[in-house]
Short mmCIF file of N, CA and C in Angstrom, two decimals:
data_model
loop_
_atom_site.label_atom_id
_atom_site.label_comp_id
_atom_site.label_asym_id
_atom_site.label_seq_id
_atom_site.Cartn_x
_atom_site.Cartn_y
_atom_site.Cartn_z
N MET A 1043 0.93 50.32 -90.62
CA MET A 1043 1.56 49.84 -91.82
C MET A 1043 0.50 49.53 -92.88
N SER A 1044 -0.22 48.40 -92.75
CA SER A 1044 -1.22 48.07 -93.74
C SER A 1044 -2.45 48.95 -93.53
N MET A 1045 -3.00 49.44 -94.63
CA MET A 1045 -4.19 50.27 -94.53
C MET A 1045 -5.47 49.44 -94.65
N ALA A 1046 -5.32 48.12 -94.88
CA ALA A 1046 -6.49 47.26 -95.05
C ALA A 1046 -7.28 47.12 -93.76
N GLY A 1047 -6.59 46.90 -92.65
CA GLY A 1047 -7.25 46.73 -91.37
C GLY A 1047 -6.93 47.89 -90.47
N PRO A 1048 -7.09 47.69 -89.16
CA PRO A 1048 -6.71 48.75 -88.24
C PRO A 1048 -5.22 49.03 -88.37
N PRO A 1049 -4.81 50.28 -88.19
CA PRO A 1049 -3.38 50.60 -88.37
C PRO A 1049 -2.52 49.94 -87.32
N ALA A 1050 -1.30 49.59 -87.72
CA ALA A 1050 -0.34 49.00 -86.80
C ALA A 1050 0.35 50.13 -86.04
N ASN A 1051 0.80 49.81 -84.85
CA ASN A 1051 1.55 50.75 -84.04
C ASN A 1051 3.00 50.29 -84.05
N LEU A 1052 3.91 51.14 -84.54
CA LEU A 1052 5.33 50.81 -84.64
C LEU A 1052 6.12 51.74 -83.73
N THR A 1053 6.93 51.15 -82.84
CA THR A 1053 7.85 51.95 -82.03
C THR A 1053 9.24 51.34 -82.16
N ALA A 1054 10.25 52.21 -82.15
CA ALA A 1054 11.64 51.77 -82.26
C ALA A 1054 12.54 52.92 -81.83
N ASN A 1055 13.80 52.59 -81.53
CA ASN A 1055 14.78 53.63 -81.21
C ASN A 1055 15.06 54.51 -82.42
N ASN A 1056 15.14 53.90 -83.60
CA ASN A 1056 15.41 54.63 -84.84
C ASN A 1056 14.44 54.19 -85.92
N ILE A 1057 13.83 55.15 -86.62
CA ILE A 1057 12.95 54.86 -87.75
C ILE A 1057 13.40 55.75 -88.91
N ILE A 1058 13.74 55.12 -90.04
CA ILE A 1058 14.21 55.85 -91.22
C ILE A 1058 13.28 55.54 -92.39
N TYR A 1059 12.81 56.59 -93.08
CA TYR A 1059 11.99 56.42 -94.28
C TYR A 1059 12.82 56.77 -95.50
N ASP A 1060 12.87 55.85 -96.46
CA ASP A 1060 13.60 56.06 -97.71
C ASP A 1060 12.59 56.40 -98.80
N SER A 1061 12.58 57.64 -99.27
CA SER A 1061 11.58 58.08 -100.24
C SER A 1061 11.79 57.46 -101.63
N LEU A 1062 13.00 56.96 -101.91
CA LEU A 1062 13.25 56.32 -103.20
C LEU A 1062 12.69 54.90 -103.26
N THR A 1063 12.89 54.12 -102.21
CA THR A 1063 12.43 52.73 -102.19
C THR A 1063 11.08 52.57 -101.49
N TRP A 1064 10.63 53.60 -100.79
CA TRP A 1064 9.41 53.59 -99.98
C TRP A 1064 9.54 52.64 -98.80
N ASN A 1065 10.76 52.32 -98.43
CA ASN A 1065 10.99 51.43 -97.28
C ASN A 1065 11.03 52.23 -95.99
N ILE A 1066 10.52 51.62 -94.95
CA ILE A 1066 10.69 52.14 -93.59
C ILE A 1066 11.56 51.14 -92.87
N GLU A 1067 12.71 51.61 -92.37
CA GLU A 1067 13.61 50.74 -91.62
C GLU A 1067 13.58 51.15 -90.16
N ALA A 1068 13.24 50.20 -89.31
CA ALA A 1068 13.18 50.46 -87.87
C ALA A 1068 14.25 49.61 -87.19
N SER A 1069 14.93 50.20 -86.19
CA SER A 1069 15.96 49.45 -85.48
C SER A 1069 16.00 49.85 -84.02
N GLY A 1070 16.45 48.92 -83.20
CA GLY A 1070 16.58 49.16 -81.76
C GLY A 1070 15.25 49.05 -81.03
N ASN A 1071 15.07 47.98 -80.27
CA ASN A 1071 13.84 47.77 -79.48
C ASN A 1071 12.58 47.97 -80.31
N VAL A 1072 12.50 47.30 -81.45
CA VAL A 1072 11.36 47.45 -82.36
C VAL A 1072 10.17 46.65 -81.83
N VAL A 1073 9.02 47.32 -81.76
CA VAL A 1073 7.77 46.68 -81.34
C VAL A 1073 6.69 47.09 -82.34
N VAL A 1074 6.00 46.09 -82.91
CA VAL A 1074 4.87 46.34 -83.80
C VAL A 1074 3.65 45.68 -83.16
N VAL A 1075 2.58 46.45 -83.00
CA VAL A 1075 1.32 45.92 -82.46
C VAL A 1075 0.28 46.02 -83.56
N GLN A 1076 -0.29 44.87 -83.93
CA GLN A 1076 -1.33 44.80 -84.96
C GLN A 1076 -2.42 43.89 -84.43
N ASP A 1077 -3.58 44.46 -84.10
CA ASP A 1077 -4.67 43.70 -83.47
C ASP A 1077 -4.13 43.02 -82.21
N GLN A 1078 -4.28 41.67 -82.15
CA GLN A 1078 -3.82 40.95 -80.95
C GLN A 1078 -2.37 40.48 -81.07
N LEU A 1079 -1.69 40.80 -82.18
CA LEU A 1079 -0.32 40.34 -82.40
C LEU A 1079 0.70 41.42 -82.02
N ILE A 1080 1.75 40.99 -81.33
CA ILE A 1080 2.84 41.88 -80.95
C ILE A 1080 4.14 41.27 -81.46
N LEU A 1081 4.84 42.01 -82.32
CA LEU A 1081 6.12 41.58 -82.87
C LEU A 1081 7.22 42.36 -82.17
N LYS A 1082 8.26 41.66 -81.69
CA LYS A 1082 9.42 42.30 -81.08
C LYS A 1082 10.68 41.81 -81.77
N THR A 1083 11.57 42.76 -82.11
CA THR A 1083 12.82 42.43 -82.77
C THR A 1083 13.78 43.59 -82.61
N ASP A 1084 14.99 43.45 -83.17
CA ASP A 1084 15.97 44.54 -83.13
C ASP A 1084 15.95 45.36 -84.41
N LYS A 1085 15.49 44.74 -85.52
CA LYS A 1085 15.48 45.45 -86.79
C LYS A 1085 14.41 44.88 -87.71
N LEU A 1086 13.72 45.76 -88.44
CA LEU A 1086 12.79 45.30 -89.47
C LEU A 1086 12.75 46.32 -90.59
N ILE A 1087 12.35 45.83 -91.77
CA ILE A 1087 12.20 46.69 -92.94
C ILE A 1087 10.78 46.49 -93.46
N TYR A 1088 10.02 47.59 -93.53
CA TYR A 1088 8.68 47.55 -94.09
C TYR A 1088 8.73 48.12 -95.50
N ASN A 1089 8.24 47.34 -96.48
CA ASN A 1089 8.19 47.79 -97.87
C ASN A 1089 6.75 48.15 -98.20
N ALA A 1090 6.50 49.44 -98.42
CA ALA A 1090 5.13 49.91 -98.68
C ALA A 1090 4.59 49.43 -100.01
N ILE A 1091 5.47 49.22 -101.01
CA ILE A 1091 5.02 48.77 -102.33
C ILE A 1091 4.47 47.35 -102.25
N SER A 1092 5.20 46.43 -101.61
CA SER A 1092 4.74 45.04 -101.48
C SER A 1092 3.91 44.83 -100.22
N ASP A 1093 3.86 45.83 -99.33
CA ASP A 1093 3.12 45.76 -98.07
C ASP A 1093 3.59 44.58 -97.23
N THR A 1094 4.93 44.42 -97.16
CA THR A 1094 5.52 43.30 -96.42
C THR A 1094 6.54 43.78 -95.40
N ILE A 1095 6.76 42.93 -94.42
CA ILE A 1095 7.75 43.19 -93.38
C ILE A 1095 8.84 42.13 -93.51
N THR A 1096 10.10 42.56 -93.56
CA THR A 1096 11.23 41.63 -93.52
C THR A 1096 11.96 41.85 -92.21
N VAL A 1097 12.18 40.76 -91.48
CA VAL A 1097 12.92 40.82 -90.22
C VAL A 1097 14.19 40.00 -90.42
N PRO A 1098 15.34 40.66 -90.58
CA PRO A 1098 16.58 39.94 -90.92
C PRO A 1098 17.21 39.18 -89.75
N GLY A 1099 16.75 39.41 -88.55
CA GLY A 1099 17.35 38.75 -87.39
C GLY A 1099 16.31 38.12 -86.49
N PRO A 1100 16.69 37.73 -85.29
CA PRO A 1100 15.77 37.07 -84.36
C PRO A 1100 14.52 37.92 -84.08
N LEU A 1101 13.38 37.22 -83.94
CA LEU A 1101 12.12 37.90 -83.67
C LEU A 1101 11.25 37.06 -82.76
N ARG A 1102 10.30 37.73 -82.11
CA ARG A 1102 9.28 37.08 -81.30
C ARG A 1102 7.93 37.67 -81.67
N ILE A 1103 6.93 36.80 -81.79
CA ILE A 1103 5.56 37.26 -82.04
C ILE A 1103 4.68 36.67 -80.95
N TYR A 1104 3.94 37.53 -80.27
CA TYR A 1104 3.00 37.10 -79.23
C TYR A 1104 1.59 37.29 -79.77
N ASP A 1105 0.76 36.27 -79.57
CA ASP A 1105 -0.67 36.38 -79.88
C ASP A 1105 -1.37 36.45 -78.53
N THR A 1106 -1.89 37.63 -78.19
CA THR A 1106 -2.46 37.84 -76.86
C THR A 1106 -3.80 37.15 -76.67
N VAL A 1107 -4.47 36.76 -77.77
CA VAL A 1107 -5.75 36.06 -77.67
C VAL A 1107 -5.53 34.55 -77.58
N LYS A 1108 -4.74 34.00 -78.51
CA LYS A 1108 -4.49 32.55 -78.53
C LYS A 1108 -3.44 32.12 -77.51
N LYS A 1109 -2.77 33.07 -76.89
CA LYS A 1109 -1.72 32.81 -75.90
C LYS A 1109 -0.60 31.96 -76.50
N THR A 1110 -0.18 32.33 -77.72
CA THR A 1110 0.95 31.65 -78.35
C THR A 1110 2.12 32.61 -78.45
N GLU A 1111 3.30 32.02 -78.43
CA GLU A 1111 4.55 32.77 -78.51
C GLU A 1111 5.37 32.10 -79.60
N THR A 1112 5.81 32.87 -80.60
CA THR A 1112 6.59 32.33 -81.70
C THR A 1112 7.95 33.01 -81.72
N HIS A 1113 9.00 32.21 -81.78
CA HIS A 1113 10.37 32.71 -81.88
C HIS A 1113 10.92 32.24 -83.23
N ALA A 1114 11.71 33.08 -83.91
CA ALA A 1114 12.32 32.69 -85.17
C ALA A 1114 13.61 33.46 -85.37
N THR A 1115 14.45 32.93 -86.29
CA THR A 1115 15.73 33.61 -86.57
C THR A 1115 15.61 34.58 -87.74
N TYR A 1116 14.54 34.46 -88.55
CA TYR A 1116 14.34 35.30 -89.73
C TYR A 1116 12.87 35.26 -90.10
N GLY A 1117 12.34 36.35 -90.63
CA GLY A 1117 10.94 36.35 -91.03
C GLY A 1117 10.65 37.24 -92.21
N GLU A 1118 9.73 36.78 -93.07
CA GLU A 1118 9.14 37.59 -94.14
C GLU A 1118 7.64 37.50 -93.93
N LEU A 1119 7.00 38.63 -93.60
CA LEU A 1119 5.61 38.61 -93.19
C LEU A 1119 4.78 39.63 -93.96
N SER A 1120 3.48 39.34 -94.07
CA SER A 1120 2.56 40.35 -94.58
C SER A 1120 2.45 41.42 -93.49
N SER A 1121 1.99 42.59 -93.84
CA SER A 1121 1.97 43.69 -92.88
C SER A 1121 1.03 43.43 -91.70
N ASP A 1122 0.02 42.56 -91.89
CA ASP A 1122 -0.85 42.23 -90.75
C ASP A 1122 -0.29 41.06 -89.93
N MET A 1123 0.87 40.55 -90.33
CA MET A 1123 1.61 39.47 -89.65
C MET A 1123 0.84 38.15 -89.60
N ARG A 1124 -0.15 37.96 -90.49
CA ARG A 1124 -0.93 36.72 -90.51
C ARG A 1124 -0.44 35.75 -91.57
N ASP A 1125 0.29 36.24 -92.55
CA ASP A 1125 0.86 35.38 -93.60
C ASP A 1125 2.36 35.61 -93.62
N GLY A 1126 3.09 34.58 -94.05
CA GLY A 1126 4.52 34.78 -94.20
C GLY A 1126 5.31 33.51 -93.96
N LEU A 1127 6.62 33.71 -93.86
CA LEU A 1127 7.56 32.60 -93.73
C LEU A 1127 8.51 32.92 -92.59
N LEU A 1128 8.73 31.93 -91.71
CA LEU A 1128 9.67 32.08 -90.60
C LEU A 1128 10.70 30.96 -90.67
N ASN A 1129 11.96 31.27 -90.41
CA ASN A 1129 13.02 30.25 -90.40
C ASN A 1129 13.42 29.92 -88.97
N SER A 1130 13.80 28.65 -88.76
CA SER A 1130 14.25 28.14 -87.45
C SER A 1130 13.32 28.63 -86.35
N ALA A 1131 12.07 28.24 -86.46
CA ALA A 1131 11.04 28.79 -85.58
C ALA A 1131 10.62 27.83 -84.49
N ARG A 1132 10.10 28.40 -83.42
CA ARG A 1132 9.58 27.64 -82.30
C ARG A 1132 8.29 28.31 -81.85
N ILE A 1133 7.21 27.53 -81.76
CA ILE A 1133 5.92 28.03 -81.29
C ILE A 1133 5.63 27.38 -79.95
N ILE A 1134 5.26 28.20 -78.97
CA ILE A 1134 4.86 27.68 -77.67
C ILE A 1134 3.41 28.11 -77.45
N GLN A 1135 2.52 27.11 -77.30
CA GLN A 1135 1.10 27.39 -77.12
C GLN A 1135 0.74 27.28 -75.65
N LYS A 1136 0.22 28.36 -75.09
CA LYS A 1136 -0.24 28.42 -73.71
C LYS A 1136 0.78 27.87 -72.73
N ARG A 1137 2.08 28.09 -73.06
CA ARG A 1137 3.21 27.65 -72.23
C ARG A 1137 3.19 26.15 -71.96
N GLN A 1138 2.55 25.36 -72.86
CA GLN A 1138 2.47 23.91 -72.65
C GLN A 1138 2.94 23.11 -73.85
N LEU A 1139 2.40 23.38 -75.04
CA LEU A 1139 2.76 22.62 -76.24
C LEU A 1139 3.79 23.41 -77.01
N GLN A 1140 4.91 22.75 -77.35
CA GLN A 1140 5.99 23.42 -78.07
C GLN A 1140 6.19 22.72 -79.41
N ILE A 1141 6.26 23.51 -80.49
CA ILE A 1141 6.55 22.98 -81.82
C ILE A 1141 7.76 23.74 -82.36
N MET A 1142 8.83 22.99 -82.70
CA MET A 1142 10.02 23.59 -83.31
C MET A 1142 10.08 23.12 -84.75
N ALA A 1143 10.41 24.03 -85.67
CA ALA A 1143 10.44 23.67 -87.09
C ALA A 1143 11.53 24.43 -87.81
N ALA A 1144 12.03 23.83 -88.90
CA ALA A 1144 13.03 24.49 -89.72
C ALA A 1144 12.42 25.69 -90.43
N LYS A 1145 11.19 25.52 -90.92
CA LYS A 1145 10.47 26.61 -91.58
C LYS A 1145 9.01 26.56 -91.17
N ILE A 1146 8.42 27.74 -90.99
CA ILE A 1146 6.99 27.85 -90.71
C ILE A 1146 6.40 28.82 -91.71
N LYS A 1147 5.29 28.40 -92.35
CA LYS A 1147 4.62 29.28 -93.32
C LYS A 1147 3.20 29.50 -92.84
N GLN A 1148 2.82 30.77 -92.70
CA GLN A 1148 1.45 31.13 -92.37
C GLN A 1148 0.71 31.31 -93.68
N ASP A 1149 -0.46 30.70 -93.81
CA ASP A 1149 -1.20 30.76 -95.06
C ASP A 1149 -2.62 31.24 -94.79
N GLY A 1150 -2.89 32.47 -95.14
CA GLY A 1150 -4.25 33.01 -95.04
C GLY A 1150 -4.76 33.17 -93.62
N GLY A 1151 -3.88 33.11 -92.64
CA GLY A 1151 -4.32 33.24 -91.26
C GLY A 1151 -4.96 31.97 -90.73
N ARG A 1152 -5.35 31.02 -91.62
CA ARG A 1152 -6.01 29.80 -91.16
C ARG A 1152 -5.03 28.66 -90.93
N TYR A 1153 -4.13 28.44 -91.89
CA TYR A 1153 -3.22 27.30 -91.82
C TYR A 1153 -1.81 27.75 -91.45
N THR A 1154 -1.20 26.97 -90.59
CA THR A 1154 0.21 27.14 -90.27
C THR A 1154 0.90 25.85 -90.69
N ILE A 1155 1.83 25.93 -91.65
CA ILE A 1155 2.50 24.75 -92.19
C ILE A 1155 3.94 24.75 -91.69
N MET A 1156 4.32 23.67 -90.99
CA MET A 1156 5.65 23.59 -90.39
C MET A 1156 6.41 22.42 -90.98
N ASN A 1157 7.63 22.67 -91.47
CA ASN A 1157 8.46 21.62 -92.06
C ASN A 1157 9.54 21.19 -91.09
N LYS A 1158 9.85 19.86 -91.10
CA LYS A 1158 10.86 19.26 -90.22
C LYS A 1158 10.59 19.67 -88.78
N ALA A 1159 9.45 19.22 -88.25
CA ALA A 1159 8.98 19.69 -86.95
C ALA A 1159 9.18 18.67 -85.84
N VAL A 1160 9.37 19.19 -84.64
CA VAL A 1160 9.41 18.38 -83.42
C VAL A 1160 8.39 19.01 -82.47
N THR A 1161 7.43 18.19 -82.02
CA THR A 1161 6.37 18.66 -81.14
C THR A 1161 6.51 17.95 -79.80
N SER A 1162 6.40 18.70 -78.72
CA SER A 1162 6.46 18.09 -77.39
C SER A 1162 5.66 18.92 -76.41
N TYR A 1163 5.41 18.33 -75.25
CA TYR A 1163 4.69 19.00 -74.18
C TYR A 1163 5.69 19.49 -73.16
N CYS A 1164 5.52 20.71 -72.71
CA CYS A 1164 6.41 21.21 -71.67
C CYS A 1164 5.75 22.38 -70.96
N LYS A 1165 5.89 22.43 -69.67
CA LYS A 1165 5.40 23.61 -68.93
C LYS A 1165 6.43 24.71 -69.04
N ILE A 1166 7.64 24.47 -68.61
CA ILE A 1166 8.77 25.38 -68.82
C ILE A 1166 9.78 24.56 -69.61
N CYS A 1167 9.98 24.91 -70.85
CA CYS A 1167 10.80 24.11 -71.76
C CYS A 1167 12.28 24.25 -71.43
N LYS A 1168 12.92 23.14 -71.18
CA LYS A 1168 14.36 23.12 -70.91
C LYS A 1168 15.07 22.56 -72.12
N GLU A 1169 16.10 23.26 -72.56
CA GLU A 1169 16.81 22.87 -73.78
C GLU A 1169 17.49 21.51 -73.65
N SER A 1170 18.03 21.18 -72.48
CA SER A 1170 18.87 19.99 -72.35
C SER A 1170 18.10 18.72 -71.98
N SER A 1171 16.91 18.83 -71.42
CA SER A 1171 16.22 17.64 -70.94
C SER A 1171 15.47 16.93 -72.07
N THR A 1172 15.40 15.60 -71.98
CA THR A 1172 14.64 14.80 -72.94
C THR A 1172 13.17 14.88 -72.54
N PRO A 1173 12.30 15.27 -73.46
CA PRO A 1173 10.89 15.37 -73.10
C PRO A 1173 10.28 13.99 -72.85
N LEU A 1174 9.23 13.95 -72.04
CA LEU A 1174 8.52 12.70 -71.77
C LEU A 1174 8.04 12.09 -73.08
N TRP A 1175 7.47 12.93 -73.95
CA TRP A 1175 7.07 12.46 -75.28
C TRP A 1175 7.35 13.55 -76.30
N GLU A 1176 7.52 13.12 -77.55
CA GLU A 1176 7.66 14.06 -78.65
C GLU A 1176 7.21 13.40 -79.94
N ILE A 1177 6.79 14.21 -80.88
CA ILE A 1177 6.42 13.74 -82.21
C ILE A 1177 7.34 14.45 -83.19
N ARG A 1178 8.12 13.67 -83.94
CA ARG A 1178 8.97 14.22 -84.99
C ARG A 1178 8.27 13.94 -86.31
N SER A 1179 8.12 14.96 -87.14
CA SER A 1179 7.40 14.78 -88.39
C SER A 1179 7.98 15.63 -89.51
N ARG A 1180 7.78 15.13 -90.74
CA ARG A 1180 8.25 15.85 -91.92
C ARG A 1180 7.47 17.15 -92.08
N LYS A 1181 6.17 17.09 -91.79
CA LYS A 1181 5.32 18.27 -91.94
C LYS A 1181 4.22 18.26 -90.89
N VAL A 1182 3.92 19.44 -90.36
CA VAL A 1182 2.79 19.62 -89.44
C VAL A 1182 1.92 20.72 -90.03
N ILE A 1183 0.62 20.45 -90.11
CA ILE A 1183 -0.33 21.46 -90.59
C ILE A 1183 -1.31 21.73 -89.45
N ALA A 1184 -1.32 22.98 -88.99
CA ALA A 1184 -2.25 23.39 -87.94
C ALA A 1184 -3.37 24.18 -88.59
N ASP A 1185 -4.60 23.70 -88.41
CA ASP A 1185 -5.79 24.40 -88.90
C ASP A 1185 -6.27 25.27 -87.74
N ASN A 1186 -6.06 26.58 -87.84
CA ASN A 1186 -6.38 27.48 -86.75
C ASN A 1186 -7.87 27.74 -86.59
N VAL A 1187 -8.67 27.39 -87.61
CA VAL A 1187 -10.12 27.56 -87.52
C VAL A 1187 -10.75 26.35 -86.83
N GLN A 1188 -10.42 25.14 -87.30
CA GLN A 1188 -10.98 23.93 -86.71
C GLN A 1188 -10.19 23.46 -85.49
N GLU A 1189 -9.08 24.15 -85.19
CA GLU A 1189 -8.21 23.82 -84.06
C GLU A 1189 -7.77 22.36 -84.09
N LYS A 1190 -7.26 21.95 -85.27
CA LYS A 1190 -6.72 20.61 -85.47
C LYS A 1190 -5.27 20.72 -85.86
N ILE A 1191 -4.49 19.68 -85.50
CA ILE A 1191 -3.10 19.59 -85.92
C ILE A 1191 -2.92 18.26 -86.64
N ILE A 1192 -2.39 18.31 -87.88
CA ILE A 1192 -2.17 17.11 -88.68
C ILE A 1192 -0.66 16.90 -88.79
N PHE A 1193 -0.21 15.67 -88.48
CA PHE A 1193 1.20 15.31 -88.56
C PHE A 1193 1.39 14.38 -89.76
N GLU A 1194 2.33 14.71 -90.66
CA GLU A 1194 2.62 13.86 -91.81
C GLU A 1194 4.00 13.24 -91.63
N ASP A 1195 4.11 11.93 -91.97
CA ASP A 1195 5.35 11.17 -91.82
C ASP A 1195 5.92 11.35 -90.41
N ALA A 1196 5.14 10.90 -89.44
CA ALA A 1196 5.47 11.18 -88.04
C ALA A 1196 6.02 9.97 -87.30
N VAL A 1197 6.87 10.24 -86.30
CA VAL A 1197 7.39 9.23 -85.38
C VAL A 1197 7.09 9.72 -83.97
N PHE A 1198 6.37 8.89 -83.20
CA PHE A 1198 6.06 9.24 -81.81
C PHE A 1198 7.14 8.62 -80.92
N ARG A 1199 7.80 9.44 -80.09
CA ARG A 1199 8.87 8.98 -79.21
C ARG A 1199 8.44 9.16 -77.76
N LEU A 1200 8.71 8.11 -76.98
CA LEU A 1200 8.44 8.14 -75.55
C LEU A 1200 9.78 8.04 -74.84
N MET A 1201 10.13 9.03 -74.03
CA MET A 1201 11.42 9.10 -73.34
C MET A 1201 12.58 8.95 -74.33
N GLY A 1202 12.42 9.50 -75.54
CA GLY A 1202 13.47 9.46 -76.55
C GLY A 1202 13.49 8.20 -77.40
N ILE A 1203 12.61 7.22 -77.10
CA ILE A 1203 12.59 5.95 -77.84
C ILE A 1203 11.42 5.93 -78.80
N PRO A 1204 11.66 5.68 -80.11
CA PRO A 1204 10.55 5.62 -81.07
C PRO A 1204 9.62 4.45 -80.74
N VAL A 1205 8.31 4.74 -80.62
CA VAL A 1205 7.35 3.69 -80.31
C VAL A 1205 6.25 3.56 -81.37
N LEU A 1206 6.07 4.56 -82.21
CA LEU A 1206 5.03 4.50 -83.21
C LEU A 1206 5.45 5.30 -84.43
N TYR A 1207 5.33 4.65 -85.61
CA TYR A 1207 5.62 5.32 -86.87
C TYR A 1207 4.32 5.43 -87.64
N THR A 1208 4.10 6.53 -88.29
CA THR A 1208 2.90 6.66 -89.09
C THR A 1208 3.20 7.48 -90.34
N PRO A 1209 2.68 7.02 -91.47
CA PRO A 1209 2.90 7.82 -92.68
C PRO A 1209 2.04 9.08 -92.69
N TYR A 1210 0.94 9.12 -91.92
CA TYR A 1210 0.06 10.27 -91.95
C TYR A 1210 -0.62 10.41 -90.62
#
């Protein structure tokens, strides 16, 4: 897709190129591999003019180096999948730390900004169980270079009970 870096590998059951809009629409078992990132979905639209990928439905992105798995209901991404916006997203890091957010924005590959986030620890995440601990925050900023996570307007909960409030 993007000609800036190494080419992406796109596979799908159906791939349609529209010469008027320059869009490539892929559907059915769509897999995009770009460097260490693997995107899986049922449908995506690549716009060559804006060099962006729109995923109108559920998607998963795996980072094979950082061992992170991201799930979302909708995505607008740069063609290298390092920048963009994800809705109703959940990030699982090394199958241990889980962050769920209403919106996730990737900024320059370095920062990941998550709004209305809930962070918790889990080995195998169960939807119905109350986590031992969780942090609910208005915003979470993950610095992927310094490997830091900043929580803004956060509440730390232990067994579902708020025990610590912090503005920053």
